[in-house]
Short mmCIF file of C-alpha atoms and ligand atoms in Angstrom, two decimals:
data_model
loop_
_atom_site.label_atom_id
_atom_site.label_comp_id
_atom_site.label_asym_id
_atom_site.label_seq_id
_atom_site.Cartn_x
_atom_site.Cartn_y
_atom_site.Cartn_z
CA MET A 182 -15.04 -9.79 20.34
CA LYS A 183 -16.76 -7.38 18.29
CA PHE A 184 -16.51 -7.97 14.38
CA ILE A 185 -17.92 -5.37 11.53
CA PHE A 186 -17.72 -6.06 7.87
CA VAL A 187 -17.79 -4.15 5.09
CA THR A 188 -18.78 -4.24 1.49
CA GLY A 189 -19.18 -2.46 -1.55
CA GLY A 190 -21.88 -1.84 -4.46
CA VAL A 191 -22.76 -0.18 -7.26
CA VAL A 192 -19.18 0.12 -8.50
CA SER A 193 -15.84 -0.78 -7.29
CA SER A 194 -12.92 1.50 -6.17
CA LEU A 195 -14.94 3.36 -4.10
CA GLY A 196 -12.23 3.58 -1.31
CA LYS A 197 -14.19 0.55 1.31
CA GLY A 198 -10.64 -0.15 2.48
CA LEU A 199 -10.07 3.41 2.85
CA THR A 200 -13.57 3.76 4.97
CA ALA A 201 -12.41 0.51 6.66
CA ALA A 202 -8.99 2.26 7.86
CA ALA A 203 -10.28 5.40 8.82
CA LEU A 204 -12.92 3.64 10.84
CA GLY A 205 -9.63 1.76 12.33
CA THR A 206 -8.12 4.70 13.47
CA LEU A 207 -11.38 5.83 14.98
CA LEU A 208 -11.57 3.15 17.35
CA GLU A 209 -8.00 2.80 18.16
CA ASN A 210 -8.18 6.93 19.28
CA ARG A 211 -10.98 5.53 20.66
CA GLY A 212 -8.60 3.01 23.21
CA LEU A 213 -9.97 -0.05 20.80
CA LYS A 214 -7.64 -2.65 19.83
CA VAL A 215 -8.46 -2.93 16.29
CA ALA A 216 -7.64 -6.40 13.69
CA LEU A 217 -8.38 -5.62 10.34
CA GLN A 218 -8.80 -8.10 7.45
CA LYS A 219 -9.39 -8.04 3.73
CA PHE A 220 -10.86 -10.59 1.92
CA ASP A 221 -10.42 -10.90 -2.24
CA PRO A 222 -12.46 -12.78 -4.26
CA TYR A 223 -10.37 -14.01 -6.61
CA LEU A 224 -8.72 -17.04 -7.89
CA ASN A 225 -5.38 -16.16 -7.68
CA VAL A 226 -3.30 -17.82 -4.49
CA ASP A 227 -1.61 -14.07 -3.53
CA PRO A 228 -1.37 -11.08 -5.50
CA GLY A 229 2.59 -11.37 -5.79
CA THR A 230 1.59 -12.79 -9.31
CA MET A 231 -0.54 -10.49 -10.18
CA SER A 232 0.46 -7.24 -13.49
CA PRO A 233 0.50 -3.80 -11.48
CA TYR A 234 -2.56 -2.66 -14.35
CA GLN A 235 -4.47 -5.54 -13.22
CA HIS A 236 -3.93 -5.18 -9.00
CA GLY A 237 -2.15 -2.31 -9.04
CA GLU A 238 0.53 -2.37 -6.52
CA VAL A 239 1.64 -5.24 -4.32
CA TYR A 240 2.31 -5.01 -0.92
CA VAL A 241 4.43 -7.33 1.32
CA LEU A 242 3.77 -7.62 4.78
CA ASP A 243 6.29 -8.17 7.23
CA ASP A 244 6.19 -12.09 7.07
CA GLY A 245 7.13 -11.63 3.37
CA ALA A 246 3.01 -12.25 2.58
CA GLU A 247 2.14 -10.54 -0.50
CA THR A 248 -0.75 -8.60 -0.16
CA ASP A 249 -3.95 -6.70 -1.51
CA LEU A 250 -3.08 -2.79 -1.08
CA ASP A 251 -5.92 -2.54 1.14
CA LEU A 252 -3.89 -3.90 3.85
CA GLY A 253 -0.80 -0.31 3.78
CA HIS A 254 -3.75 2.11 3.68
CA TYR A 255 -4.82 0.16 7.32
CA GLU A 256 -1.26 -0.77 8.71
CA ARG A 257 -1.09 3.94 7.77
CA PHE A 258 -4.11 4.31 9.19
CA THR A 259 -3.48 1.88 12.50
CA SER A 260 -1.01 0.57 14.52
CA THR A 261 -1.90 -3.18 13.57
CA LYS A 262 0.81 -5.17 12.45
CA LEU A 263 -0.37 -8.06 9.50
CA THR A 264 0.49 -10.59 8.80
CA ARG A 265 -0.65 -13.18 6.33
CA MET A 266 -3.30 -14.35 8.24
CA ASN A 267 -4.88 -10.81 7.74
CA ASN A 268 -5.37 -11.23 3.61
CA LEU A 269 -7.46 -13.85 1.94
CA THR A 270 -8.42 -14.78 -1.35
CA SER A 271 -10.69 -17.20 -2.97
CA GLY A 272 -7.51 -18.87 -4.12
CA GLN A 273 -6.50 -19.35 -0.88
CA VAL A 274 -9.63 -20.69 0.38
CA TYR A 275 -10.00 -23.47 -2.15
CA GLN A 276 -7.16 -24.21 -1.66
CA THR A 277 -7.35 -25.87 2.37
CA VAL A 278 -10.84 -26.75 1.31
CA LEU A 279 -9.15 -29.58 -1.89
CA ASN A 280 -6.25 -30.06 0.17
CA ASN A 281 -8.18 -31.11 3.66
CA GLU A 282 -10.65 -33.12 0.81
CA ARG A 283 -7.33 -34.94 -0.74
CA GLU A 284 -6.46 -35.61 3.18
CA GLY A 285 -9.61 -37.00 3.69
CA LYS A 286 -10.55 -34.72 6.53
CA TYR A 287 -14.37 -34.02 5.04
CA LEU A 288 -15.14 -37.63 6.03
CA GLY A 289 -16.24 -38.55 2.96
CA LYS A 290 -18.92 -36.12 2.63
CA THR A 291 -19.03 -34.51 -0.72
CA VAL A 292 -17.04 -31.51 -0.85
CA GLN A 293 -19.78 -27.89 -1.43
CA VAL A 294 -18.87 -24.13 -0.83
CA ILE A 295 -21.88 -24.41 1.08
CA PRO A 296 -20.92 -25.63 3.44
CA HIS A 297 -16.98 -25.83 3.40
CA VAL A 298 -16.04 -23.38 1.36
CA THR A 299 -18.06 -21.00 3.57
CA ASP A 300 -16.51 -22.69 6.65
CA GLU A 301 -13.60 -21.98 5.72
CA ILE A 302 -14.17 -18.45 4.84
CA LYS A 303 -15.39 -18.18 8.81
CA ARG A 304 -12.78 -19.80 10.32
CA ARG A 305 -10.67 -17.10 8.33
CA ILE A 306 -12.51 -14.74 10.60
CA ASP A 307 -12.42 -16.69 14.24
CA LEU A 308 -8.27 -17.60 13.02
CA LEU A 309 -7.69 -13.27 13.14
CA ALA A 310 -9.90 -12.77 16.28
CA GLU A 311 -8.15 -15.47 18.31
CA THR A 312 -4.90 -14.65 17.26
CA SER A 313 -5.12 -10.91 17.43
CA LYS A 314 -6.61 -10.60 20.75
CA ALA A 315 -8.50 -7.18 19.53
CA ASP A 316 -11.59 -5.85 20.68
CA VAL A 317 -12.90 -5.38 16.74
CA VAL A 318 -12.17 -7.28 13.73
CA ILE A 319 -13.44 -5.29 10.71
CA THR A 320 -13.62 -7.08 7.62
CA GLU A 321 -13.71 -5.58 4.00
CA ILE A 322 -15.12 -7.31 1.00
CA GLY A 323 -12.89 -6.71 -1.68
CA GLY A 324 -15.43 -6.48 -4.78
CA THR A 325 -19.18 -6.02 -5.56
CA THR A 326 -22.34 -6.91 -4.27
CA GLY A 327 -23.79 -8.70 -6.83
CA ASP A 328 -20.60 -10.49 -7.96
CA ILE A 329 -20.56 -13.60 -8.61
CA GLU A 330 -17.30 -14.77 -7.45
CA GLY A 331 -18.35 -12.16 -3.83
CA LEU A 332 -21.67 -15.03 -3.07
CA PRO A 333 -19.52 -17.30 -1.12
CA PHE A 334 -18.28 -14.55 0.91
CA LEU A 335 -21.70 -12.84 1.84
CA GLU A 336 -22.96 -16.04 2.20
CA ALA A 337 -20.41 -17.21 4.93
CA ILE A 338 -19.83 -13.32 6.42
CA ARG A 339 -24.30 -13.40 7.30
CA GLU A 340 -23.51 -16.76 8.88
CA PHE A 341 -21.15 -15.25 11.07
CA ALA A 342 -23.10 -12.94 11.90
CA LEU A 343 -25.93 -14.32 13.03
CA GLU A 344 -23.90 -17.11 14.92
CA SER A 345 -22.53 -14.61 16.45
CA GLY A 346 -25.25 -12.74 18.52
CA ILE A 347 -27.54 -9.90 18.45
CA GLY A 348 -25.19 -6.51 19.34
CA ASN A 349 -21.64 -8.12 17.97
CA THR A 350 -21.65 -8.14 14.83
CA CYS A 351 -22.42 -4.44 12.10
CA PHE A 352 -22.41 -4.13 8.38
CA ILE A 353 -21.69 -0.70 6.69
CA HIS A 354 -21.71 -0.68 3.26
CA VAL A 355 -20.14 1.56 0.68
CA THR A 356 -22.13 2.29 -2.04
CA TYR A 357 -22.28 5.38 -4.88
CA VAL A 358 -24.68 7.91 -4.87
CA PRO A 359 -23.60 9.84 -8.42
CA PHE A 360 -23.80 13.23 -9.33
CA ILE A 361 -25.60 13.64 -12.76
CA LYS A 362 -25.30 16.48 -13.58
CA ALA A 363 -27.71 17.25 -17.07
CA ALA A 364 -29.87 17.09 -13.75
CA GLY A 365 -27.99 18.51 -12.11
CA GLU A 366 -28.88 16.44 -9.39
CA LEU A 367 -27.14 13.24 -7.05
CA LYS A 368 -29.70 9.62 -7.11
CA THR A 369 -29.55 7.66 -4.82
CA LYS A 370 -30.91 5.01 -7.40
CA PRO A 371 -27.98 2.93 -7.69
CA THR A 372 -27.68 2.91 -4.22
CA GLN A 373 -31.13 1.70 -3.06
CA GLN A 374 -30.52 -1.05 -5.62
CA SER A 375 -27.46 -2.36 -4.17
CA VAL A 376 -28.63 -2.85 -0.88
CA ALA A 377 -31.55 -4.45 -1.94
CA LYS A 378 -29.09 -6.52 -3.34
CA LEU A 379 -27.45 -6.97 -0.14
CA ARG A 380 -30.79 -7.98 1.48
CA GLU A 381 -31.60 -10.64 -1.08
CA ILE A 382 -28.42 -12.28 0.09
CA GLY A 383 -29.32 -12.34 3.77
CA ILE A 384 -27.13 -9.31 5.13
CA THR A 385 -29.52 -5.94 5.84
CA PRO A 386 -27.08 -3.18 6.34
CA ASN A 387 -27.24 -1.43 9.73
CA ILE A 388 -24.77 2.05 7.79
CA ILE A 389 -25.11 3.20 4.43
CA ALA A 390 -21.66 5.55 3.45
CA CYS A 391 -22.94 6.30 0.86
CA ARG A 392 -20.03 7.90 -1.58
CA CYS A 393 -20.67 11.17 -3.40
CA GLU A 394 -19.08 14.34 -5.02
CA LYS A 395 -21.49 16.55 -3.60
CA PRO A 396 -23.39 17.27 0.07
CA LEU A 397 -25.91 15.18 0.81
CA ASP A 398 -28.68 16.73 1.61
CA LYS A 399 -31.46 15.92 4.85
CA GLU A 400 -34.27 14.89 2.28
CA LEU A 401 -31.40 12.70 -0.04
CA ARG A 402 -30.66 11.20 3.04
CA GLN A 403 -34.89 10.60 3.66
CA LYS A 404 -34.81 8.98 0.84
CA ILE A 405 -31.68 6.82 1.61
CA SER A 406 -32.55 5.73 5.15
CA MET A 407 -36.26 5.01 3.84
CA PHE A 408 -35.71 3.03 0.47
CA CYS A 409 -33.15 1.44 2.03
CA ASN A 410 -34.47 0.07 5.96
CA VAL A 411 -32.07 2.58 7.59
CA PRO A 412 -32.24 4.62 10.76
CA LEU A 413 -31.87 8.91 9.22
CA GLU A 414 -28.24 9.22 11.36
CA ALA A 415 -26.96 5.73 9.43
CA VAL A 416 -27.08 7.17 6.30
CA ILE A 417 -23.43 8.43 5.88
CA GLU A 418 -21.85 10.92 4.04
CA ALA A 419 -19.22 10.53 2.76
CA LYS A 420 -17.46 12.95 0.21
CA ASP A 421 -15.02 12.64 -1.91
CA VAL A 422 -11.91 14.51 0.04
CA ASP A 423 -10.32 17.72 -0.83
CA HIS A 424 -6.98 17.90 0.36
CA SER A 425 -5.77 14.46 0.93
CA ILE A 426 -7.05 10.41 2.02
CA TYR A 427 -5.51 11.24 5.32
CA GLU A 428 -9.30 13.35 6.07
CA MET A 429 -10.69 10.99 6.37
CA PRO A 430 -10.90 10.12 9.87
CA LEU A 431 -11.78 13.37 10.73
CA MET A 432 -14.73 13.66 7.80
CA LEU A 433 -16.57 9.82 9.79
CA GLN A 434 -15.98 11.94 12.77
CA ARG A 435 -18.24 14.55 11.90
CA GLU A 436 -21.03 11.56 10.48
CA ARG A 437 -20.27 10.52 13.64
CA MET A 438 -19.57 6.79 12.40
CA ASP A 439 -17.24 5.51 15.32
CA ASP A 440 -19.92 7.25 17.36
CA LEU A 441 -23.14 4.93 15.39
CA VAL A 442 -20.32 1.93 15.38
CA CYS A 443 -19.64 1.39 19.40
CA ARG A 444 -23.75 1.87 20.23
CA LEU A 445 -24.69 -0.60 17.32
CA LEU A 446 -22.12 -3.02 19.01
CA HIS A 447 -21.81 -2.15 23.18
CA LEU A 448 -18.65 -0.58 23.51
CA THR A 449 -18.75 2.63 25.57
CA THR A 450 -15.54 4.25 25.10
CA PRO A 451 -14.67 8.33 25.61
CA ALA A 452 -14.84 10.60 21.61
CA PRO A 453 -11.60 9.85 20.06
CA ASN A 454 -9.18 11.94 20.84
CA MET A 455 -8.36 13.16 17.14
CA ALA A 456 -5.51 16.86 17.85
CA HIS A 457 -2.91 14.88 16.01
CA TRP A 458 -4.30 13.56 13.39
CA GLN A 459 -5.34 17.41 12.15
CA GLU A 460 -1.90 18.45 13.32
CA ILE A 461 -0.96 16.20 10.07
CA ILE A 462 -4.54 17.50 8.08
CA ARG A 463 -2.98 20.69 9.05
CA LYS A 464 0.30 20.63 7.57
CA LEU A 465 -0.78 19.11 4.08
CA ILE A 466 -2.98 21.54 3.92
CA ALA A 467 -0.98 24.94 4.33
CA PRO A 468 2.62 23.58 4.55
CA ALA A 469 4.79 26.16 5.32
CA HIS A 470 7.28 25.30 2.37
CA ARG A 471 6.29 22.98 -0.76
CA VAL A 472 9.22 21.09 -3.58
CA ARG A 473 8.49 19.61 -6.65
CA VAL A 474 9.50 16.04 -6.92
CA GLY A 475 9.95 13.24 -9.72
CA VAL A 476 9.00 9.79 -9.62
CA VAL A 477 10.51 7.97 -12.83
CA GLY A 478 9.00 4.71 -13.15
CA LYS A 479 6.58 2.72 -16.39
CA TYR A 480 3.93 2.46 -14.51
CA ILE A 481 2.97 6.31 -14.70
CA GLY A 482 -0.42 6.60 -15.87
CA LEU A 483 -1.98 3.83 -13.25
CA GLN A 484 -2.90 5.46 -9.52
CA ASP A 485 -2.45 2.62 -8.13
CA ALA A 486 1.22 1.24 -9.09
CA TYR A 487 3.29 2.78 -7.01
CA LYS A 488 1.02 4.35 -3.99
CA SER A 489 3.55 2.90 -0.69
CA VAL A 490 5.88 5.35 -2.61
CA TYR A 491 2.89 8.42 -2.70
CA GLU A 492 2.16 7.76 0.34
CA ALA A 493 4.69 7.59 2.03
CA LEU A 494 7.20 10.76 -0.01
CA ILE A 495 3.42 12.99 1.39
CA HIS A 496 4.56 11.38 4.45
CA GLY A 497 8.38 12.73 3.80
CA GLY A 498 6.67 16.16 3.49
CA ILE A 499 4.53 16.01 6.87
CA GLY A 500 7.64 15.32 8.74
CA ASN A 501 9.43 18.09 7.32
CA ASP A 502 6.46 20.57 7.09
CA CYS A 503 6.63 20.27 3.53
CA GLY A 504 4.27 19.79 0.95
CA VAL A 505 5.14 18.01 -1.99
CA GLU A 506 4.31 17.79 -5.35
CA ILE A 507 5.21 14.37 -6.80
CA VAL A 508 5.23 14.11 -10.60
CA GLN A 509 5.17 11.00 -12.39
CA VAL A 510 8.30 11.09 -15.59
CA ASP A 511 7.47 8.25 -17.09
CA ALA A 512 11.01 6.49 -17.38
CA GLU A 513 9.89 5.90 -21.53
CA GLU A 514 9.20 9.52 -22.11
CA ILE A 515 13.07 9.94 -20.60
CA GLU A 516 15.22 7.86 -23.40
CA LYS A 517 13.20 10.19 -25.83
CA HIS A 518 14.14 13.26 -24.78
CA GLY A 519 16.18 12.93 -21.75
CA ALA A 520 16.57 13.45 -18.14
CA PRO A 521 17.40 17.56 -18.62
CA ALA A 522 14.01 18.30 -20.43
CA LYS A 523 12.19 15.29 -18.00
CA LEU A 524 13.28 16.31 -14.70
CA GLY A 525 14.51 19.73 -15.04
CA GLY A 526 13.57 21.97 -11.94
CA LEU A 527 12.70 19.16 -9.57
CA GLY A 528 14.28 19.30 -5.48
CA GLY A 529 14.05 15.12 -5.51
CA ILE A 530 14.49 11.81 -8.25
CA LEU A 531 13.11 8.41 -7.06
CA VAL A 532 12.93 5.62 -9.03
CA PRO A 533 11.23 2.52 -7.13
CA GLY A 534 10.81 -0.53 -7.58
CA GLY A 535 10.23 -2.57 -10.82
CA PHE A 536 10.74 -5.97 -13.03
CA GLY A 537 11.12 -5.97 -17.04
CA GLU A 538 12.70 -4.14 -18.97
CA ARG A 539 11.34 -1.89 -20.10
CA GLY A 540 11.85 1.91 -19.45
CA ILE A 541 15.19 0.25 -17.72
CA GLU A 542 17.86 2.09 -19.86
CA GLY A 543 15.83 5.93 -18.97
CA LYS A 544 16.03 5.07 -14.67
CA ILE A 545 19.81 5.19 -15.62
CA LEU A 546 19.55 8.28 -17.03
CA ALA A 547 17.59 10.03 -14.62
CA ALA A 548 19.74 8.03 -11.62
CA LYS A 549 22.94 10.14 -14.17
CA TYR A 550 21.42 13.15 -13.89
CA ALA A 551 20.64 13.09 -10.38
CA ARG A 552 24.56 11.77 -9.44
CA GLU A 553 25.92 14.31 -11.45
CA ASN A 554 24.11 16.96 -10.72
CA LYS A 555 24.04 16.65 -7.03
CA ILE A 556 20.27 15.94 -6.70
CA PRO A 557 18.79 14.19 -4.24
CA TYR A 558 18.02 10.80 -5.47
CA LEU A 559 16.41 7.64 -2.96
CA GLY A 560 16.53 4.04 -5.23
CA LEU A 561 14.05 1.44 -4.01
CA CYS A 562 15.24 -1.84 -4.57
CA LEU A 563 14.90 -1.48 -8.62
CA GLY A 564 16.15 1.75 -7.64
CA MET A 565 19.27 0.37 -5.97
CA GLN A 566 20.11 -1.38 -8.58
CA ILE A 567 19.60 1.04 -11.60
CA ALA A 568 22.20 2.82 -9.73
CA THR A 569 24.60 0.31 -9.41
CA ILE A 570 24.25 -0.17 -13.34
CA GLU A 571 24.79 3.42 -13.59
CA PHE A 572 28.34 3.75 -11.86
CA ALA A 573 28.95 0.99 -12.85
CA ARG A 574 28.71 1.89 -16.68
CA ASN A 575 29.79 5.51 -15.83
CA VAL A 576 31.96 6.17 -13.08
CA LEU A 577 33.71 2.90 -12.79
CA LYS A 578 34.46 2.36 -17.16
CA LEU A 579 32.31 -0.99 -17.30
CA ASP A 580 31.11 -1.18 -20.36
CA LYS A 581 27.60 -2.65 -20.94
CA ALA A 582 27.46 -3.36 -17.18
CA HIS A 583 23.80 -4.28 -16.26
CA SER A 584 22.07 -6.56 -14.16
CA THR A 585 21.57 -10.87 -15.41
CA GLU A 586 18.13 -9.97 -15.18
CA PHE A 587 18.05 -7.48 -19.14
CA ASP A 588 21.29 -8.98 -20.15
CA GLU A 589 22.63 -12.19 -19.20
CA SER A 590 25.84 -12.65 -20.91
CA SER A 591 26.35 -8.40 -20.02
CA PRO A 592 30.22 -8.64 -19.49
CA HIS A 593 30.09 -6.93 -15.44
CA PRO A 594 26.76 -8.41 -14.46
CA VAL A 595 27.07 -6.34 -11.16
CA ILE A 596 23.69 -6.94 -10.35
CA ALA A 597 23.32 -10.63 -10.42
CA LEU A 598 20.69 -13.04 -8.92
CA LEU A 599 20.50 -14.97 -5.79
CA ASP A 600 22.16 -17.56 -4.40
CA ALA A 601 18.60 -19.11 -2.80
CA GLN A 602 17.02 -17.93 -6.23
CA LYS A 603 19.02 -20.15 -8.37
CA LYS A 604 17.18 -23.40 -8.13
CA VAL A 605 14.15 -21.66 -8.21
CA THR A 606 11.24 -22.44 -10.84
CA LYS A 607 7.78 -21.60 -9.06
CA LYS A 608 6.32 -17.96 -9.72
CA GLY A 609 4.28 -17.47 -6.63
CA GLY A 610 5.43 -16.53 -3.56
CA THR A 611 9.28 -17.62 -4.51
CA MET A 612 11.15 -14.22 -4.06
CA ARG A 613 13.19 -12.89 -1.44
CA LEU A 614 10.57 -11.15 0.70
CA GLY A 615 9.49 -10.10 4.46
CA ALA A 616 11.35 -7.78 6.95
CA MET A 617 14.98 -9.34 6.61
CA PRO A 618 16.98 -7.12 9.01
CA CYS A 619 20.42 -4.91 8.14
CA GLN A 620 23.36 -3.38 9.52
CA LEU A 621 24.06 -0.28 9.02
CA ALA A 622 27.71 1.86 9.25
CA LEU A 623 28.97 4.33 11.06
CA GLY A 624 29.47 7.77 9.73
CA THR A 625 26.50 7.09 6.93
CA LYS A 626 24.25 9.63 6.03
CA ALA A 627 22.54 5.68 6.62
CA ALA A 628 22.94 6.02 9.82
CA GLU A 629 22.19 9.34 10.62
CA LEU A 630 19.10 8.96 9.31
CA TYR A 631 17.75 6.15 10.61
CA GLY A 632 19.41 7.33 14.55
CA SER A 633 20.02 3.53 14.75
CA PHE A 634 22.58 0.96 13.45
CA VAL A 635 20.60 -1.99 13.59
CA ILE A 636 17.24 -2.41 10.76
CA GLN A 637 14.56 -3.99 10.33
CA GLU A 638 12.81 -4.19 6.66
CA ARG A 639 10.95 -5.24 4.14
CA HIS A 640 11.99 -7.13 0.83
CA ARG A 641 10.61 -8.08 -2.13
CA HIS A 642 13.54 -8.98 -5.09
CA ARG A 643 15.27 -12.06 -6.27
CA TYR A 644 18.51 -9.63 -7.87
CA GLU A 645 21.22 -8.69 -5.78
CA PHE A 646 24.10 -6.43 -6.03
CA ASN A 647 27.12 -8.93 -7.04
CA ASN A 648 29.77 -8.69 -4.38
CA HIS A 649 32.54 -9.18 -7.00
CA TYR A 650 32.78 -5.62 -7.66
CA ARG A 651 32.36 -4.14 -4.53
CA GLU A 652 36.63 -3.01 -3.81
CA LYS A 653 36.29 -1.50 -7.56
CA PHE A 654 32.91 0.58 -6.22
CA GLU A 655 34.05 1.43 -2.79
CA LYS A 656 37.78 2.48 -3.90
CA ALA A 657 35.56 5.48 -6.72
CA GLY A 658 33.31 6.76 -3.50
CA PHE A 659 30.33 4.41 -4.12
CA VAL A 660 29.89 3.02 -0.41
CA PHE A 661 28.16 0.12 1.16
CA SER A 662 26.17 1.92 3.99
CA GLY A 663 23.79 -1.09 5.19
CA THR A 664 24.21 -4.89 4.53
CA SER A 665 23.28 -8.02 6.09
CA PRO A 666 24.65 -8.80 9.22
CA ASP A 667 26.61 -11.16 7.65
CA ASN A 668 27.81 -9.08 5.21
CA LYS A 669 26.96 -10.69 2.21
CA LEU A 670 24.34 -8.87 0.80
CA VAL A 671 24.45 -5.03 -0.41
CA GLU A 672 21.44 -3.82 1.83
CA VAL A 673 21.98 0.19 0.92
CA ILE A 674 24.42 1.73 -1.25
CA GLU A 675 25.29 6.34 -1.01
CA LEU A 676 27.61 8.40 -2.73
CA LYS A 677 30.23 10.23 -1.06
CA GLY A 678 30.72 13.64 -1.90
CA HIS A 679 26.71 13.97 -2.76
CA PRO A 680 23.95 15.85 -0.79
CA PHE A 681 21.58 12.81 -1.06
CA TYR A 682 22.31 10.02 -2.77
CA VAL A 683 21.05 7.36 -1.08
CA ALA A 684 19.33 4.25 -2.43
CA SER A 685 18.10 0.86 -0.71
CA GLN A 686 17.82 -3.37 -1.56
CA PHE A 687 14.55 -3.26 0.25
CA HIS A 688 11.12 -0.98 0.31
CA PRO A 689 11.05 0.99 3.12
CA GLU A 690 7.60 2.76 1.60
CA PHE A 691 5.80 -0.33 3.60
CA LEU A 692 6.62 0.98 6.52
CA SER A 693 6.06 4.80 6.90
CA LYS A 694 3.31 6.61 8.41
CA PRO A 695 2.05 9.60 8.41
CA HIS A 696 2.17 10.37 11.82
CA GLN A 697 5.75 7.63 12.14
CA PRO A 698 7.48 9.21 8.36
CA HIS A 699 9.35 7.25 7.91
CA PRO A 700 13.68 8.08 8.48
CA LEU A 701 14.35 7.90 4.49
CA PHE A 702 11.27 9.78 3.00
CA LYS A 703 11.86 12.98 5.50
CA GLY A 704 16.03 12.79 5.45
CA PHE A 705 14.94 13.13 0.92
CA ILE A 706 12.89 15.72 1.19
CA ALA A 707 14.42 17.80 3.53
CA ALA A 708 17.53 17.31 1.23
CA ALA A 709 15.25 18.45 -2.49
CA HIS A 710 13.72 21.35 0.48
CA GLN A 711 17.37 22.47 0.18
CA THR A 712 18.59 21.59 -2.95
CA ILE A 713 15.21 24.22 -4.48
CA HIS A 714 16.24 26.44 -1.79
CA HIS A 715 19.93 26.67 -2.38
CA LYS A 716 19.66 27.20 -6.78
CA PRO A 717 18.54 30.68 -8.04
CA LEU A 718 15.47 30.88 -8.29
CA TYR A 719 15.67 30.71 -12.65
CA SER A 720 16.55 27.29 -12.66
CA ILE A 721 13.56 26.12 -10.68
N1 LIG B 829 13.36 -6.71 -10.48
C1 LIG B 829 13.75 -6.47 -9.72
C2 LIG B 829 14.60 -7.84 -8.36
O1 LIG B 829 13.91 -8.83 -8.26
C3 LIG B 829 13.38 -5.70 -8.43
C4 LIG B 829 12.46 -5.62 -8.09
C5 LIG B 829 12.18 -4.98 -6.82
O2 LIG B 829 11.69 -4.35 -7.32
N2 LIG B 829 10.89 -5.43 -6.29
O3 LIG B 829 15.28 -8.61 -8.35
#
């Protein structure tokens, strides 16, 4: 078994996760079984309790693990199914070590960062290697080289590499080569210093992936090669992609990164066949159609808060050979200026998941606008709850209908706490989480889109549709197209007589991939494209 470690230098947000994922794509297309794993040096046990401002999206896995959004890249770029084994935080490491200590497992020894913390980190690499039976395990270390909190992880991978023997491990360091406008030059010094920092710890990178805005010329490559102690061919240009993150595998392939990795790890495989990936890029760069859809949220300024939603919309576009322009609409702006001003001319409206009261009324206005004007609507988790509240208030005339999350004394709590949630007091990992089966009803839009009656989708919520109101809703044309197999929980709703008004209690965005667009997103984009097409031009 072979191991690749991806570290980052100079600054954060360099796209280490994307680099790891894109390398995974290439290795998988060489016929290798790949497993990907992320180590996060923060002390939270998982990111489930962190604000999107701190962390961006929380990515949910089948087994209910709440993980880092890089795991979303891993699943979108490769065919690996991830579990909670694939994301390790310092919080988890210390929790395990301290539990072991309390149980007397260290036999009276002084418990220390080295070896106890580092051993636990190494154990987790081995564990993934064993359970995944992969040919190659790629481990990404979060944070930036030089951070105090990242040191135990770097020490652990140094030891791991030493113990694995020659030719079995490879270190890739992703760094930044800034372009200094005043000098009109790319600068290599920060890269040199961050590599020096790594070598101080005892890690010599085999490959340096240089994130840069401009191409790296030969001279610069030679300089990085010389001062960072890597062969010239191991200096990889990772220039900002022109159109889409999905160009990354092709870009790394052009730089022969996969070839080099295979040589370093003594892996003999054929060159990857990337024809299908090239077709995806073709559809992204020159799509046959184009459509604009709005995402109505409260974390609109944050690039990462709705990552998987944005990606799934793009995939829905690929599935329709349709370029998707995403218009990010702040729900509070709708409250101030009204829905027509903010949503007019859009082909579709999507309300994603969310927590907390801010912007809720704006989202309700968006759902109303989509329903009344027959604009395609896709609601995800909170987006389904919003559609329910809107319908209750404006169609069923249930005054002050609400979710008890936002108004505990609502006379019509059409969305209420799940029974299982009523006694929950702890915050971390206690929602209804992970993949659950859902039964779709015959003759519904959902069943038509999925082409199946039983599906599995990932969840992350505490509240649900209040069954007390089911009949009333049904009579007025609100269709319960998906429920839990015991029919106790509403999972998908849609509206009769609307071209596309579908909302799910689960999060379909977590299961979409560029080469396998999720059916709900594919259907939503198809409907959005049709709506725009059937409207007179002046209203676009
Ligand atoms: N806040 C809602 C709930 O807990 C919706 C959650 C979500 O959108 N992920 O049920």
